Amino acid sequence: LVSTKSYTYPELSNEINSETGGIACSNTTVDVEGEADAYRAFFEIRTKALASKFVRGAALIYESLNTSDFTDEKRIREIISSTRAQLSMTLQQSGHMAASARAAAYTSSASAFTDMISGIAFYRFVRDLEENFDEKKNEVTAHLQALVTRMFRPDNVIISLTCGKDERDALLQSVCGCH
């Protein structure tokens, strides 16, 4: 998380924790049925909330996706350093799995993509960002903003809900004006 148009980073974190059961992001790939070595990549955002709080949770997701401030160099550096530390620990604890995933990356484009977004290749990328942050900070900021513009478009969204029909209709109406 970074600061947004309406919230500082700590305020946004507190708001998310008080209004929802958290907001989590992940990357995933799905094989394309019937096509050898073809896959689709997805960026997934999940939240948990009572029906009465879902609209607020959706608004916080929107705020995070559309108004994030990537110009806070100190916060971006903190995120990069934290990510590197987490990845390093994961690689040390599960080196055999990382090695297996890395080997698979040489035989499958989906596995290669997974390595780039969460494996050894990603660790090396993050390590390079951390070690050369001062030289790359403007490039990082520009790339993050470009990714937001490219990825988070209304025509590129799938909404999945677990709730009753009445709640679903009300939630979809409030979030996107549809049902």
Tab-separated table of C-alpha atoms in Angstrom:
chain	number	residue	atom	x	y	z
A	1	LEU	CA	0.000	0.000	0.000
A	2	VAL	CA	0.991	3.557	-0.710
A	3	SER	CA	-0.741	6.838	0.016
A	4	THR	CA	-3.668	7.761	-2.208
A	5	LYS	CA	-5.527	10.909	-3.136
A	6	SER	CA	-7.685	10.717	0.006
A	7	TYR	CA	-5.513	8.802	2.492
A	8	THR	CA	-1.975	8.621	3.738
A	9	TYR	CA	-0.569	5.099	3.768
A	10	PRO	CA	-1.243	4.577	7.534
A	11	GLU	CA	-4.768	6.022	7.225
A	12	LEU	CA	-5.566	3.748	4.273
A	13	SER	CA	-4.244	0.721	6.125
A	14	ASN	CA	-6.367	1.560	9.182
A	15	GLU	CA	-9.450	2.180	7.040
A	16	ILE	CA	-9.050	-1.132	5.228
A	17	ASN	CA	-8.600	-3.014	8.492
A	18	SER	CA	-11.574	-1.355	10.197
A	19	GLU	CA	-14.006	-1.597	7.264
A	20	THR	CA	-13.103	-4.991	5.776
A	21	GLY	CA	-11.471	-8.281	6.626
A	22	GLY	CA	-8.479	-7.038	4.643
A	23	ILE	CA	-7.599	-6.522	1.004
A	24	ALA	CA	-5.111	-8.891	-0.597
A	25	CYS	CA	-3.532	-8.980	-4.042
A	26	SER	CA	-1.944	-11.821	-5.963
A	27	ASN	CA	-0.837	-12.824	-9.439
A	28	THR	CA	-1.951	-16.050	-11.047
A	29	THR	CA	-1.811	-17.861	-14.344
A	30	VAL	CA	-4.411	-20.159	-15.862
A	31	ASP	CA	-3.731	-22.593	-18.684
A	32	VAL	CA	-5.766	-22.083	-21.854
A	33	GLU	CA	-7.640	-25.302	-22.507
A	34	GLY	CA	-6.713	-27.066	-25.709
A	35	GLU	CA	-3.686	-24.866	-26.453
A	36	ALA	CA	-0.263	-26.253	-25.663
A	37	ASP	CA	1.849	-23.897	-23.563
A	38	ALA	CA	-0.779	-21.119	-23.668
A	39	TYR	CA	-1.873	-19.305	-20.518
A	40	ARG	CA	-3.673	-16.198	-19.279
A	41	ALA	CA	-2.253	-14.050	-16.510
A	42	PHE	CA	-4.463	-12.389	-13.914
A	43	PHE	CA	-3.961	-9.875	-11.133
A	44	GLU	CA	-6.438	-10.731	-8.410
A	45	ILE	CA	-7.718	-8.474	-5.651
A	46	ARG	CA	-9.696	-10.059	-2.846
A	47	THR	CA	-11.535	-8.650	0.111
A	48	LYS	CA	-13.838	-9.999	2.759
A	49	ALA	CA	-16.654	-7.899	4.155
A	50	LEU	CA	-20.143	-8.132	5.507
A	51	ALA	CA	-22.775	-7.253	2.900
A	52	SER	CA	-23.350	-3.949	4.687
A	53	LYS	CA	-19.629	-3.085	4.325
A	54	PHE	CA	-18.995	-4.369	0.810
A	55	VAL	CA	-19.629	-1.054	-0.920
A	56	ARG	CA	-17.093	0.577	1.407
A	57	GLY	CA	-14.601	-2.214	0.690
A	58	ALA	CA	-15.109	-1.782	-3.047
A	59	ALA	CA	-14.563	1.974	-2.677
A	60	LEU	CA	-11.276	1.332	-0.853
A	61	ILE	CA	-10.153	-1.019	-3.624
A	62	TYR	CA	-11.066	1.626	-6.210
A	63	GLU	CA	-9.157	4.271	-4.228
A	64	SER	CA	-6.090	2.018	-4.037
A	65	LEU	CA	-6.142	1.104	-7.715
A	66	ASN	CA	-6.926	4.483	-9.209
A	67	THR	CA	-5.417	7.147	-6.981
A	68	SER	CA	-2.223	5.603	-5.586
A	69	ASP	CA	0.700	7.996	-5.194
A	70	PHE	CA	3.783	6.349	-6.635
A	71	THR	CA	5.923	9.464	-6.181
A	72	ASP	CA	6.654	8.794	-2.489
A	73	GLU	CA	10.208	7.537	-2.969
A	74	LYS	CA	10.643	6.626	0.697
A	75	ARG	CA	7.538	4.411	0.715
A	76	ILE	CA	8.388	2.768	-2.624
A	77	ARG	CA	11.888	2.003	-1.297
A	78	GLU	CA	10.346	0.497	1.876
A	79	ILE	CA	8.059	-1.737	-0.210
A	80	ILE	CA	10.959	-2.888	-2.392
A	81	SER	CA	13.146	-3.651	0.651
A	82	SER	CA	10.335	-5.486	2.423
A	83	THR	CA	9.566	-7.494	-0.709
A	84	ARG	CA	13.212	-8.452	-1.106
A	85	ALA	CA	13.446	-9.569	2.523
A	86	GLN	CA	10.274	-11.673	2.216
A	87	LEU	CA	11.440	-13.250	-1.028
A	88	SER	CA	14.878	-13.981	0.409
A	89	MET	CA	13.361	-15.719	3.419
A	90	THR	CA	11.001	-17.731	1.225
A	91	LEU	CA	13.861	-18.809	-1.044
A	92	GLN	CA	15.956	-19.868	1.941
A	93	GLN	CA	13.122	-21.844	3.508
A	94	SER	CA	11.869	-23.440	0.299
A	95	GLY	CA	14.901	-23.516	-1.942
A	96	HIS	CA	14.014	-26.931	-3.351
A	97	MET	CA	10.623	-25.629	-4.519
A	98	ALA	CA	12.203	-22.504	-6.010
A	99	ALA	CA	14.735	-24.638	-7.884
A	100	SER	CA	11.978	-26.879	-9.215
A	101	ALA	CA	9.932	-23.865	-10.337
A	102	ARG	CA	13.004	-22.350	-11.964
A	103	ALA	CA	13.664	-25.563	-13.892
A	104	ALA	CA	10.032	-25.616	-15.047
A	105	ALA	CA	10.489	-22.071	-16.336
A	106	TYR	CA	12.773	-23.441	-19.047
A	107	THR	CA	10.089	-25.811	-20.333
A	108	SER	CA	6.851	-23.830	-20.072
A	109	SER	CA	5.965	-20.246	-20.899
A	110	ALA	CA	3.433	-20.170	-18.039
A	111	SER	CA	6.126	-21.345	-15.619
A	112	ALA	CA	8.548	-18.771	-17.047
A	113	PHE	CA	5.971	-16.043	-16.452
A	114	THR	CA	5.375	-17.301	-12.901
A	115	ASP	CA	9.129	-17.167	-12.276
A	116	MET	CA	9.191	-13.569	-13.517
A	117	ILE	CA	6.398	-12.496	-11.149
A	118	SER	CA	7.146	-14.570	-8.066
A	119	GLY	CA	10.220	-16.783	-8.430
A	120	ILE	CA	13.981	-16.478	-8.628
A	121	ALA	CA	13.813	-14.115	-11.624
A	122	PHE	CA	11.499	-11.844	-9.622
A	123	TYR	CA	13.839	-11.955	-6.630
A	124	ARG	CA	16.745	-10.892	-8.856
A	125	PHE	CA	14.634	-8.089	-10.344
A	126	VAL	CA	13.647	-6.803	-6.876
A	127	ARG	CA	17.229	-7.099	-5.610
A	128	ASP	CA	18.420	-5.018	-8.569
A	129	LEU	CA	15.736	-2.403	-7.881
A	130	GLU	CA	16.790	-2.169	-4.248
A	131	GLU	CA	20.496	-1.985	-5.004
A	132	ASN	CA	20.039	0.610	-7.777
A	133	PHE	CA	16.975	2.448	-6.509
A	134	ASP	CA	18.438	5.944	-6.759
A	135	GLU	CA	19.234	5.435	-10.443
A	136	LYS	CA	15.919	3.700	-11.232
A	137	LYS	CA	13.358	5.502	-9.046
A	138	ASN	CA	11.952	7.668	-11.841
A	139	GLU	CA	11.663	4.642	-14.123
A	140	VAL	CA	9.932	2.667	-11.351
A	141	THR	CA	7.400	5.446	-10.773
A	142	ALA	CA	6.648	5.737	-14.488
A	143	HIS	CA	6.269	1.963	-14.909
A	144	LEU	CA	3.945	1.641	-11.917
A	145	GLN	CA	1.682	4.383	-13.239
A	146	ALA	CA	1.688	2.846	-16.717
A	147	LEU	CA	0.757	-0.549	-15.257
A	148	VAL	CA	-2.196	0.952	-13.401
A	149	THR	CA	-3.474	2.577	-16.585
A	150	ARG	CA	-3.007	-0.597	-18.606
A	151	MET	CA	-4.353	-3.146	-16.125
A	152	PHE	CA	-7.168	-1.511	-14.195
A	153	ARG	CA	-9.762	-0.697	-16.842
A	154	PRO	CA	-13.511	-1.358	-16.628
A	155	ASP	CA	-13.328	-3.689	-19.646
A	156	ASN	CA	-10.655	-5.739	-17.891
A	157	VAL	CA	-12.494	-6.564	-14.647
A	158	ILE	CA	-14.177	-9.727	-13.446
A	159	ILE	CA	-16.205	-9.471	-10.244
A	160	SER	CA	-16.860	-12.615	-8.256
A	161	LEU	CA	-19.145	-12.462	-5.225
A	162	THR	CA	-20.234	-14.940	-2.621
A	163	CYS	CA	-23.555	-13.728	-1.264
A	164	GLY	CA	-27.311	-13.980	-1.754
A	165	LYS	CA	-29.075	-12.785	-4.933
A	166	ASP	CA	-30.578	-9.697	-3.270
A	167	GLU	CA	-27.196	-8.684	-1.844
A	168	ARG	CA	-25.524	-9.379	-5.202
A	169	ASP	CA	-27.942	-7.144	-7.106
A	170	ALA	CA	-27.610	-4.316	-4.582
A	171	LEU	CA	-23.816	-4.593	-4.487
A	172	LEU	CA	-23.399	-4.667	-8.262
A	173	GLN	CA	-25.771	-1.731	-8.647
A	174	SER	CA	-23.777	0.330	-6.148
A	175	VAL	CA	-20.357	-0.653	-7.501
A	176	CYS	CA	-20.852	-0.543	-11.268
A	177	GLY	CA	-24.460	0.423	-11.954
A	178	CYS	CA	-25.266	-3.053	-13.265
A	179	HIS	CA	-26.863	-6.311	-12.070
